[in-house]
mmCIF file of N, CA and C in Angstrom:
data_model
loop_
_atom_site.group_PDB
_atom_site.id
_atom_site.type_symbol
_atom_site.label_atom_id
_atom_site.label_comp_id
_atom_site.label_asym_id
_atom_site.label_seq_id
_atom_site.Cartn_x
_atom_site.Cartn_y
_atom_site.Cartn_z
ATOM 1 N N GLN A 1071 -50.806 -145.999 -11.501
ATOM 2 C CA GLN A 1071 -51.681 -147.038 -12.032
ATOM 3 C C GLN A 1071 -51.701 -148.224 -11.083
ATOM 4 N N VAL A 1072 -52.864 -148.806 -10.943
ATOM 5 C CA VAL A 1072 -53.051 -149.990 -10.124
ATOM 6 C C VAL A 1072 -53.376 -151.154 -11.045
ATOM 7 N N GLN A 1073 -52.704 -152.252 -10.824
ATOM 8 C CA GLN A 1073 -52.945 -153.448 -11.599
ATOM 9 C C GLN A 1073 -53.458 -154.550 -10.693
ATOM 10 N N LEU A 1074 -54.410 -155.302 -11.198
ATOM 11 C CA LEU A 1074 -54.983 -156.419 -10.465
ATOM 12 C C LEU A 1074 -54.728 -157.699 -11.241
ATOM 13 N N VAL A 1075 -54.238 -158.697 -10.554
ATOM 14 C CA VAL A 1075 -53.954 -159.980 -11.172
ATOM 15 C C VAL A 1075 -54.683 -161.058 -10.401
ATOM 16 N N GLU A 1076 -55.563 -161.765 -11.096
ATOM 17 C CA GLU A 1076 -56.317 -162.845 -10.481
ATOM 18 C C GLU A 1076 -55.621 -164.179 -10.701
ATOM 19 N N SER A 1077 -55.868 -165.084 -9.796
ATOM 20 C CA SER A 1077 -55.378 -166.440 -9.939
ATOM 21 C C SER A 1077 -56.294 -167.373 -9.172
ATOM 22 N N GLY A 1078 -56.198 -168.639 -9.466
ATOM 23 C CA GLY A 1078 -56.942 -169.639 -8.727
ATOM 24 C C GLY A 1078 -58.128 -170.236 -9.446
ATOM 25 N N GLY A 1079 -58.455 -169.710 -10.615
ATOM 26 C CA GLY A 1079 -59.560 -170.275 -11.357
ATOM 27 C C GLY A 1079 -59.205 -171.631 -11.924
ATOM 28 N N GLY A 1080 -60.215 -172.307 -12.393
ATOM 29 C CA GLY A 1080 -59.995 -173.616 -12.967
ATOM 30 C C GLY A 1080 -61.270 -174.409 -13.060
ATOM 31 N N LEU A 1081 -61.098 -175.697 -13.219
ATOM 32 C CA LEU A 1081 -62.211 -176.626 -13.353
ATOM 33 C C LEU A 1081 -62.387 -177.393 -12.053
ATOM 34 N N VAL A 1082 -63.608 -177.467 -11.605
ATOM 35 C CA VAL A 1082 -63.908 -178.177 -10.374
ATOM 36 C C VAL A 1082 -65.268 -178.843 -10.507
ATOM 37 N N GLN A 1083 -65.427 -179.954 -9.832
ATOM 38 C CA GLN A 1083 -66.708 -180.639 -9.833
ATOM 39 C C GLN A 1083 -67.700 -179.944 -8.919
ATOM 40 N N ALA A 1084 -68.963 -180.088 -9.234
ATOM 41 C CA ALA A 1084 -69.995 -179.540 -8.371
ATOM 42 C C ALA A 1084 -69.823 -180.058 -6.949
ATOM 43 N N GLY A 1085 -69.964 -179.155 -6.008
ATOM 44 C CA GLY A 1085 -69.746 -179.486 -4.619
ATOM 45 C C GLY A 1085 -68.335 -179.239 -4.141
ATOM 46 N N GLY A 1086 -67.443 -178.988 -5.061
ATOM 47 C CA GLY A 1086 -66.066 -178.740 -4.716
ATOM 48 C C GLY A 1086 -65.804 -177.301 -4.347
ATOM 49 N N SER A 1087 -64.533 -176.998 -4.176
ATOM 50 C CA SER A 1087 -64.124 -175.673 -3.723
ATOM 51 C C SER A 1087 -62.982 -175.137 -4.557
ATOM 52 N N LEU A 1088 -62.930 -173.841 -4.646
ATOM 53 C CA LEU A 1088 -61.821 -173.120 -5.240
ATOM 54 C C LEU A 1088 -61.564 -171.871 -4.420
ATOM 55 N N ARG A 1089 -60.348 -171.413 -4.470
ATOM 56 C CA ARG A 1089 -60.004 -170.151 -3.826
ATOM 57 C C ARG A 1089 -59.365 -169.236 -4.860
ATOM 58 N N LEU A 1090 -59.980 -168.106 -5.078
ATOM 59 C CA LEU A 1090 -59.452 -167.113 -5.987
ATOM 60 C C LEU A 1090 -58.642 -166.079 -5.218
ATOM 61 N N SER A 1091 -57.595 -165.618 -5.841
ATOM 62 C CA SER A 1091 -56.769 -164.575 -5.260
ATOM 63 C C SER A 1091 -56.686 -163.407 -6.220
ATOM 64 N N CYS A 1092 -56.617 -162.234 -5.671
ATOM 65 C CA CYS A 1092 -56.464 -161.025 -6.464
ATOM 66 C C CYS A 1092 -55.410 -160.157 -5.798
ATOM 67 N N ALA A 1093 -54.302 -159.997 -6.465
ATOM 68 C CA ALA A 1093 -53.201 -159.206 -5.948
ATOM 69 C C ALA A 1093 -53.146 -157.863 -6.656
ATOM 70 N N ALA A 1094 -53.167 -156.826 -5.880
ATOM 71 C CA ALA A 1094 -53.073 -155.477 -6.415
ATOM 72 C C ALA A 1094 -51.642 -154.975 -6.307
ATOM 73 N N SER A 1095 -51.190 -154.331 -7.348
ATOM 74 C CA SER A 1095 -49.852 -153.772 -7.350
ATOM 75 C C SER A 1095 -49.860 -152.437 -8.078
ATOM 76 N N GLY A 1096 -48.774 -151.726 -7.941
ATOM 77 C CA GLY A 1096 -48.652 -150.430 -8.575
ATOM 78 C C GLY A 1096 -48.559 -149.320 -7.559
ATOM 79 N N ASN A 1097 -48.882 -148.141 -8.011
ATOM 80 C CA ASN A 1097 -48.807 -146.964 -7.152
ATOM 81 C C ASN A 1097 -50.083 -146.843 -6.335
ATOM 82 N N ILE A 1098 -50.129 -147.608 -5.280
ATOM 83 C CA ILE A 1098 -51.313 -147.672 -4.440
ATOM 84 C C ILE A 1098 -51.096 -146.854 -3.184
ATOM 85 N N PHE A 1099 -51.998 -145.952 -2.957
ATOM 86 C CA PHE A 1099 -52.030 -145.250 -1.695
ATOM 87 C C PHE A 1099 -53.001 -145.923 -0.734
ATOM 88 N N ARG A 1100 -54.174 -146.201 -1.235
ATOM 89 C CA ARG A 1100 -55.193 -146.808 -0.396
ATOM 90 C C ARG A 1100 -56.180 -147.555 -1.281
ATOM 91 N N ILE A 1101 -56.494 -148.752 -0.886
ATOM 92 C CA ILE A 1101 -57.566 -149.500 -1.522
ATOM 93 C C ILE A 1101 -58.777 -149.441 -0.610
ATOM 94 N N ASN A 1102 -59.817 -148.832 -1.100
ATOM 95 C CA ASN A 1102 -61.000 -148.614 -0.288
ATOM 96 C C ASN A 1102 -61.903 -149.841 -0.232
ATOM 97 N N ALA A 1103 -61.941 -150.562 -1.322
ATOM 98 C CA ALA A 1103 -62.764 -151.759 -1.364
ATOM 99 C C ALA A 1103 -62.238 -152.679 -2.445
ATOM 100 N N MET A 1104 -62.428 -153.952 -2.252
ATOM 101 C CA MET A 1104 -62.112 -154.935 -3.267
ATOM 102 C C MET A 1104 -63.281 -155.891 -3.381
ATOM 103 N N GLY A 1105 -63.466 -156.392 -4.567
ATOM 104 C CA GLY A 1105 -64.580 -157.291 -4.766
ATOM 105 C C GLY A 1105 -64.387 -158.179 -5.969
ATOM 106 N N TRP A 1106 -65.308 -159.077 -6.099
ATOM 107 C CA TRP A 1106 -65.340 -159.997 -7.222
ATOM 108 C C TRP A 1106 -66.662 -159.877 -7.948
ATOM 109 N N TYR A 1107 -66.574 -159.800 -9.247
ATOM 110 C CA TYR A 1107 -67.724 -159.836 -10.129
ATOM 111 C C TYR A 1107 -67.579 -161.033 -11.041
ATOM 112 N N ARG A 1108 -68.673 -161.450 -11.610
ATOM 113 C CA ARG A 1108 -68.607 -162.553 -12.548
ATOM 114 C C ARG A 1108 -69.550 -162.317 -13.711
ATOM 115 N N GLN A 1109 -69.200 -162.923 -14.816
ATOM 116 C CA GLN A 1109 -70.032 -162.833 -15.997
ATOM 117 C C GLN A 1109 -70.067 -164.189 -16.682
ATOM 118 N N ALA A 1110 -71.245 -164.741 -16.750
ATOM 119 C CA ALA A 1110 -71.461 -165.995 -17.445
ATOM 120 C C ALA A 1110 -71.864 -165.702 -18.882
ATOM 121 N N PRO A 1111 -71.657 -166.652 -19.778
ATOM 122 C CA PRO A 1111 -72.029 -166.431 -21.173
ATOM 123 C C PRO A 1111 -73.485 -166.030 -21.321
ATOM 124 N N GLY A 1112 -73.717 -164.953 -22.044
ATOM 125 C CA GLY A 1112 -75.065 -164.486 -22.285
ATOM 126 C C GLY A 1112 -75.720 -163.783 -21.121
ATOM 127 N N LYS A 1113 -74.982 -163.526 -20.073
ATOM 128 C CA LYS A 1113 -75.545 -162.892 -18.894
ATOM 129 C C LYS A 1113 -74.808 -161.602 -18.568
ATOM 130 N N GLN A 1114 -75.453 -160.779 -17.757
ATOM 131 C CA GLN A 1114 -74.854 -159.533 -17.315
ATOM 132 C C GLN A 1114 -73.802 -159.793 -16.249
ATOM 133 N N ARG A 1115 -72.815 -158.911 -16.214
ATOM 134 C CA ARG A 1115 -71.847 -158.992 -15.139
ATOM 135 C C ARG A 1115 -72.535 -158.632 -13.820
ATOM 136 N N GLU A 1116 -72.256 -159.401 -12.804
ATOM 137 C CA GLU A 1116 -72.902 -159.197 -11.525
ATOM 138 C C GLU A 1116 -71.889 -159.204 -10.391
ATOM 139 N N LEU A 1117 -72.230 -158.481 -9.361
ATOM 140 C CA LEU A 1117 -71.421 -158.485 -8.156
ATOM 141 C C LEU A 1117 -71.570 -159.823 -7.449
ATOM 142 N N VAL A 1118 -70.444 -160.406 -7.084
ATOM 143 C CA VAL A 1118 -70.441 -161.638 -6.314
ATOM 144 C C VAL A 1118 -70.215 -161.338 -4.840
ATOM 145 N N ALA A 1119 -69.160 -160.614 -4.554
ATOM 146 C CA ALA A 1119 -68.822 -160.290 -3.177
ATOM 147 C C ALA A 1119 -67.923 -159.072 -3.157
ATOM 148 N N ARG A 1120 -67.981 -158.344 -2.074
ATOM 149 C CA ARG A 1120 -67.190 -157.134 -1.928
ATOM 150 C C ARG A 1120 -66.832 -156.953 -0.469
ATOM 151 N N VAL A 1121 -65.659 -156.442 -0.224
ATOM 152 C CA VAL A 1121 -65.226 -156.159 1.130
ATOM 153 C C VAL A 1121 -64.563 -154.786 1.154
ATOM 154 N N THR A 1122 -64.900 -154.000 2.147
ATOM 155 C CA THR A 1122 -64.313 -152.680 2.300
ATOM 156 C C THR A 1122 -63.068 -152.758 3.168
ATOM 157 N N SER A 1123 -62.356 -151.658 3.213
ATOM 158 C CA SER A 1123 -61.160 -151.608 4.048
ATOM 159 C C SER A 1123 -61.495 -151.779 5.521
ATOM 160 N N GLY A 1124 -62.711 -151.442 5.889
ATOM 161 C CA GLY A 1124 -63.148 -151.615 7.261
ATOM 162 C C GLY A 1124 -63.666 -153.000 7.576
ATOM 163 N N GLY A 1125 -63.726 -153.855 6.573
ATOM 164 C CA GLY A 1125 -64.133 -155.221 6.801
ATOM 165 C C GLY A 1125 -65.589 -155.524 6.526
ATOM 166 N N SER A 1126 -66.352 -154.535 6.111
ATOM 167 C CA SER A 1126 -67.739 -154.794 5.774
ATOM 168 C C SER A 1126 -67.821 -155.601 4.485
ATOM 169 N N THR A 1127 -68.723 -156.547 4.450
ATOM 170 C CA THR A 1127 -68.856 -157.418 3.289
ATOM 171 C C THR A 1127 -70.258 -157.358 2.718
ATOM 172 N N ASN A 1128 -70.335 -157.684 1.453
ATOM 173 C CA ASN A 1128 -71.599 -157.741 0.759
ATOM 174 C C ASN A 1128 -71.530 -158.900 -0.226
ATOM 175 N N TYR A 1129 -72.587 -159.693 -0.267
ATOM 176 C CA TYR A 1129 -72.621 -160.869 -1.122
ATOM 177 C C TYR A 1129 -73.883 -160.890 -1.960
ATOM 178 N N ALA A 1130 -73.744 -161.444 -3.131
ATOM 179 C CA ALA A 1130 -74.918 -161.762 -3.909
ATOM 180 C C ALA A 1130 -75.708 -162.854 -3.195
ATOM 181 N N GLY A 1131 -77.016 -162.765 -3.299
ATOM 182 C CA GLY A 1131 -77.845 -163.743 -2.622
ATOM 183 C C GLY A 1131 -77.566 -165.170 -3.057
ATOM 184 N N SER A 1132 -77.160 -165.341 -4.298
ATOM 185 C CA SER A 1132 -76.931 -166.674 -4.825
ATOM 186 C C SER A 1132 -75.685 -167.348 -4.261
ATOM 187 N N VAL A 1133 -74.796 -166.574 -3.661
ATOM 188 C CA VAL A 1133 -73.563 -167.146 -3.127
ATOM 189 C C VAL A 1133 -73.476 -167.028 -1.618
ATOM 190 N N LYS A 1134 -74.403 -166.340 -1.023
ATOM 191 C CA LYS A 1134 -74.392 -166.148 0.432
ATOM 192 C C LYS A 1134 -74.391 -167.499 1.130
ATOM 193 N N GLY A 1135 -73.485 -167.649 2.058
ATOM 194 C CA GLY A 1135 -73.362 -168.896 2.786
ATOM 195 C C GLY A 1135 -72.430 -169.899 2.149
ATOM 196 N N ARG A 1136 -72.063 -169.684 0.906
ATOM 197 C CA ARG A 1136 -71.153 -170.584 0.215
ATOM 198 C C ARG A 1136 -69.802 -169.942 -0.068
ATOM 199 N N PHE A 1137 -69.811 -168.665 -0.377
ATOM 200 C CA PHE A 1137 -68.581 -167.943 -0.694
ATOM 201 C C PHE A 1137 -68.204 -167.036 0.469
ATOM 202 N N THR A 1138 -66.925 -166.853 0.636
ATOM 203 C CA THR A 1138 -66.416 -165.943 1.652
ATOM 204 C C THR A 1138 -65.322 -165.080 1.049
ATOM 205 N N ILE A 1139 -65.488 -163.781 1.151
ATOM 206 C CA ILE A 1139 -64.458 -162.874 0.682
ATOM 207 C C ILE A 1139 -63.643 -162.402 1.874
ATOM 208 N N SER A 1140 -62.364 -162.290 1.670
ATOM 209 C CA SER A 1140 -61.481 -161.786 2.700
ATOM 210 C C SER A 1140 -60.424 -160.909 2.053
ATOM 211 N N ARG A 1141 -59.741 -160.174 2.879
ATOM 212 C CA ARG A 1141 -58.785 -159.208 2.356
ATOM 213 C C ARG A 1141 -57.621 -159.063 3.312
ATOM 214 N N ASP A 1142 -56.440 -159.090 2.763
ATOM 215 C CA ASP A 1142 -55.225 -158.822 3.511
ATOM 216 C C ASP A 1142 -54.776 -157.432 3.103
ATOM 217 N N ASN A 1143 -55.094 -156.461 3.917
ATOM 218 C CA ASN A 1143 -54.799 -155.078 3.565
ATOM 219 C C ASN A 1143 -53.299 -154.821 3.420
ATOM 220 N N ALA A 1144 -52.507 -155.465 4.250
ATOM 221 C CA ALA A 1144 -51.068 -155.262 4.186
ATOM 222 C C ALA A 1144 -50.489 -155.759 2.873
ATOM 223 N N LYS A 1145 -51.082 -156.792 2.311
ATOM 224 C CA LYS A 1145 -50.598 -157.368 1.061
ATOM 225 C C LYS A 1145 -51.374 -156.890 -0.152
ATOM 226 N N ASN A 1146 -52.379 -156.053 0.077
ATOM 227 C CA ASN A 1146 -53.232 -155.581 -1.013
ATOM 228 C C ASN A 1146 -53.773 -156.744 -1.837
ATOM 229 N N THR A 1147 -54.232 -157.731 -1.144
ATOM 230 C CA THR A 1147 -54.717 -158.941 -1.783
ATOM 231 C C THR A 1147 -56.085 -159.311 -1.242
ATOM 232 N N ALA A 1148 -56.960 -159.697 -2.136
ATOM 233 C CA ALA A 1148 -58.277 -160.182 -1.762
ATOM 234 C C ALA A 1148 -58.410 -161.638 -2.162
ATOM 235 N N TYR A 1149 -59.215 -162.349 -1.422
ATOM 236 C CA TYR A 1149 -59.436 -163.759 -1.664
ATOM 237 C C TYR A 1149 -60.928 -164.032 -1.724
ATOM 238 N N LEU A 1150 -61.277 -164.986 -2.516
ATOM 239 C CA LEU A 1150 -62.647 -165.450 -2.567
ATOM 240 C C LEU A 1150 -62.642 -166.960 -2.401
ATOM 241 N N GLN A 1151 -63.051 -167.408 -1.237
ATOM 242 C CA GLN A 1151 -63.176 -168.828 -0.977
ATOM 243 C C GLN A 1151 -64.546 -169.273 -1.457
ATOM 244 N N MET A 1152 -64.557 -170.195 -2.377
ATOM 245 C CA MET A 1152 -65.778 -170.644 -3.014
ATOM 246 C C MET A 1152 -66.004 -172.104 -2.651
ATOM 247 N N ASN A 1153 -67.011 -172.345 -1.854
ATOM 248 C CA ASN A 1153 -67.352 -173.691 -1.421
ATOM 249 C C ASN A 1153 -68.701 -174.104 -1.995
ATOM 250 N N SER A 1154 -68.938 -175.390 -1.975
ATOM 251 C CA SER A 1154 -70.194 -175.945 -2.464
ATOM 252 C C SER A 1154 -70.544 -175.391 -3.834
ATOM 253 N N LEU A 1155 -69.583 -175.433 -4.713
ATOM 254 C CA LEU A 1155 -69.767 -174.838 -6.029
ATOM 255 C C LEU A 1155 -70.854 -175.546 -6.818
ATOM 256 N N LYS A 1156 -71.582 -174.750 -7.567
ATOM 257 C CA LYS A 1156 -72.663 -175.238 -8.397
ATOM 258 C C LYS A 1156 -72.351 -174.963 -9.858
ATOM 259 N N PHE A 1157 -73.019 -175.688 -10.722
ATOM 260 C CA PHE A 1157 -72.822 -175.490 -12.141
ATOM 261 C C PHE A 1157 -73.088 -174.037 -12.532
ATOM 262 N N GLU A 1158 -74.082 -173.429 -11.932
ATOM 263 C CA GLU A 1158 -74.436 -172.064 -12.268
ATOM 264 C C GLU A 1158 -73.423 -171.029 -11.789
ATOM 265 N N ASP A 1159 -72.424 -171.462 -11.038
ATOM 266 C CA ASP A 1159 -71.335 -170.573 -10.672
ATOM 267 C C ASP A 1159 -70.318 -170.413 -11.795
ATOM 268 N N THR A 1160 -70.450 -171.204 -12.826
ATOM 269 C CA THR A 1160 -69.534 -171.132 -13.949
ATOM 270 C C THR A 1160 -69.580 -169.747 -14.584
ATOM 271 N N ALA A 1161 -68.436 -169.109 -14.672
ATOM 272 C CA ALA A 1161 -68.355 -167.757 -15.201
ATOM 273 C C ALA A 1161 -66.898 -167.323 -15.228
ATOM 274 N N VAL A 1162 -66.672 -166.200 -15.872
ATOM 275 C CA VAL A 1162 -65.401 -165.519 -15.732
ATOM 276 C C VAL A 1162 -65.514 -164.596 -14.529
ATOM 277 N N TYR A 1163 -64.592 -164.730 -13.620
ATOM 278 C CA TYR A 1163 -64.605 -163.937 -12.406
ATOM 279 C C TYR A 1163 -63.581 -162.822 -12.514
ATOM 280 N N TYR A 1164 -64.036 -161.613 -12.244
ATOM 281 C CA TYR A 1164 -63.205 -160.436 -12.358
ATOM 282 C C TYR A 1164 -62.990 -159.801 -10.997
ATOM 283 N N CYS A 1165 -61.760 -159.523 -10.698
ATOM 284 C CA CYS A 1165 -61.447 -158.785 -9.488
ATOM 285 C C CYS A 1165 -61.643 -157.295 -9.737
ATOM 286 N N HIS A 1166 -62.115 -156.618 -8.731
ATOM 287 C CA HIS A 1166 -62.328 -155.183 -8.805
ATOM 288 C C HIS A 1166 -61.768 -154.513 -7.558
ATOM 289 N N ALA A 1167 -61.212 -153.340 -7.753
ATOM 290 C CA ALA A 1167 -60.742 -152.554 -6.627
ATOM 291 C C ALA A 1167 -61.126 -151.104 -6.819
ATOM 292 N N ALA A 1168 -61.561 -150.502 -5.756
ATOM 293 C CA ALA A 1168 -61.754 -149.063 -5.705
ATOM 294 C C ALA A 1168 -60.586 -148.507 -4.910
ATOM 295 N N ALA A 1169 -59.728 -147.775 -5.589
ATOM 296 C CA ALA A 1169 -58.464 -147.396 -4.984
ATOM 297 C C ALA A 1169 -58.127 -145.947 -5.258
ATOM 298 N N THR A 1170 -57.415 -145.376 -4.318
ATOM 299 C CA THR A 1170 -56.823 -144.061 -4.473
ATOM 300 C C THR A 1170 -55.351 -144.249 -4.780
ATOM 301 N N PRO A 1171 -54.909 -143.902 -5.977
ATOM 302 C CA PRO A 1171 -53.539 -144.227 -6.386
ATOM 303 C C PRO A 1171 -52.487 -143.222 -5.976
ATOM 304 N N ASN A 1172 -52.898 -142.080 -5.452
ATOM 305 C CA ASN A 1172 -51.972 -140.994 -5.167
ATOM 306 C C ASN A 1172 -52.229 -140.463 -3.765
ATOM 307 N N VAL A 1173 -51.173 -140.355 -2.994
ATOM 308 C CA VAL A 1173 -51.309 -139.850 -1.629
ATOM 309 C C VAL A 1173 -51.898 -138.449 -1.608
ATOM 310 N N ALA A 1174 -51.669 -137.692 -2.669
ATOM 311 C CA ALA A 1174 -52.186 -136.330 -2.755
ATOM 312 C C ALA A 1174 -53.551 -136.264 -3.418
ATOM 313 N N GLY A 1175 -54.058 -137.393 -3.856
ATOM 314 C CA GLY A 1175 -55.317 -137.417 -4.554
ATOM 315 C C GLY A 1175 -56.504 -137.494 -3.622
ATOM 316 N N TYR A 1176 -57.631 -137.115 -4.159
ATOM 317 C CA TYR A 1176 -58.865 -137.143 -3.398
ATOM 318 C C TYR A 1176 -59.939 -137.997 -4.047
ATOM 319 N N MET A 1177 -59.608 -138.655 -5.136
ATOM 320 C CA MET A 1177 -60.565 -139.449 -5.868
ATOM 321 C C MET A 1177 -60.226 -140.928 -5.780
ATOM 322 N N SER A 1178 -61.269 -141.711 -5.821
ATOM 323 C CA SER A 1178 -61.144 -143.152 -5.871
ATOM 324 C C SER A 1178 -61.481 -143.623 -7.281
ATOM 325 N N TYR A 1179 -60.664 -144.500 -7.800
ATOM 326 C CA TYR A 1179 -60.837 -145.003 -9.154
ATOM 327 C C TYR A 1179 -61.142 -146.489 -9.138
ATOM 328 N N ASP A 1180 -61.808 -146.919 -10.181
ATOM 329 C CA ASP A 1180 -62.144 -148.322 -10.341
ATOM 330 C C ASP A 1180 -61.098 -149.029 -11.192
ATOM 331 N N TYR A 1181 -60.651 -150.167 -10.716
ATOM 332 C CA TYR A 1181 -59.684 -150.982 -11.436
ATOM 333 C C TYR A 1181 -60.218 -152.394 -11.566
ATOM 334 N N TRP A 1182 -59.885 -153.005 -12.672
ATOM 335 C CA TRP A 1182 -60.384 -154.338 -12.974
ATOM 336 C C TRP A 1182 -59.257 -155.270 -13.376
ATOM 337 N N GLY A 1183 -59.361 -156.494 -12.915
ATOM 338 C CA GLY A 1183 -58.471 -157.523 -13.392
ATOM 339 C C GLY A 1183 -58.929 -158.051 -14.736
ATOM 340 N N GLN A 1184 -58.132 -158.914 -15.315
ATOM 341 C CA GLN A 1184 -58.440 -159.447 -16.641
ATOM 342 C C GLN A 1184 -59.393 -160.629 -16.610
ATOM 343 N N GLY A 1185 -59.642 -161.154 -15.453
ATOM 344 C CA GLY A 1185 -60.594 -162.235 -15.314
ATOM 345 C C GLY A 1185 -59.940 -163.597 -15.243
ATOM 346 N N THR A 1186 -60.578 -164.484 -14.532
ATOM 347 C CA THR A 1186 -60.137 -165.865 -14.446
ATOM 348 C C THR A 1186 -61.354 -166.766 -14.588
ATOM 349 N N GLN A 1187 -61.207 -167.795 -15.380
ATOM 350 C CA GLN A 1187 -62.323 -168.680 -15.681
ATOM 351 C C GLN A 1187 -62.535 -169.674 -14.554
ATOM 352 N N VAL A 1188 -63.768 -169.768 -14.120
ATOM 353 C CA VAL A 1188 -64.177 -170.794 -13.172
ATOM 354 C C VAL A 1188 -65.222 -171.653 -13.861
ATOM 355 N N THR A 1189 -64.949 -172.925 -13.960
ATOM 356 C CA THR A 1189 -65.868 -173.853 -14.590
ATOM 357 C C THR A 1189 -66.223 -174.951 -13.603
ATOM 358 N N VAL A 1190 -67.501 -175.120 -13.383
ATOM 359 C CA VAL A 1190 -67.996 -176.133 -12.463
ATOM 360 C C VAL A 1190 -68.735 -177.179 -13.273
ATOM 361 N N SER A 1191 -68.275 -178.390 -13.203
ATOM 362 C CA SER A 1191 -68.910 -179.476 -13.928
ATOM 363 C C SER A 1191 -70.017 -180.079 -13.081
ATOM 364 N N SER A 1192 -71.129 -180.370 -13.712
ATOM 365 C CA SER A 1192 -72.275 -180.914 -13.006
ATOM 366 C C SER A 1192 -72.232 -182.427 -12.957
#
């Protein structure tokens, strides 16, 4: 089993910055990709940013240029640097990992953190 624990959420003023961390632990053989999703009240969960083990990144258009995702493969940890935060960034942010938990396995599974609240005051 792979567990994801997020940290770094909180309250910040518009224009400010936060850095989210997601630490993966458990029986990890390989993490193929890690990413952040968010869900605001009354809205669908959406992809914010994702990074593969090879370093390829993908961002939602609404955060491109403001957020940066990074990953420390040795520590099985992903980070989301959030700059120039806007009120509309307010949401619960969920860490996600696509991981292979068994050295003998051939499948990649999806794992989710419990979420961390990010609130941006306008």
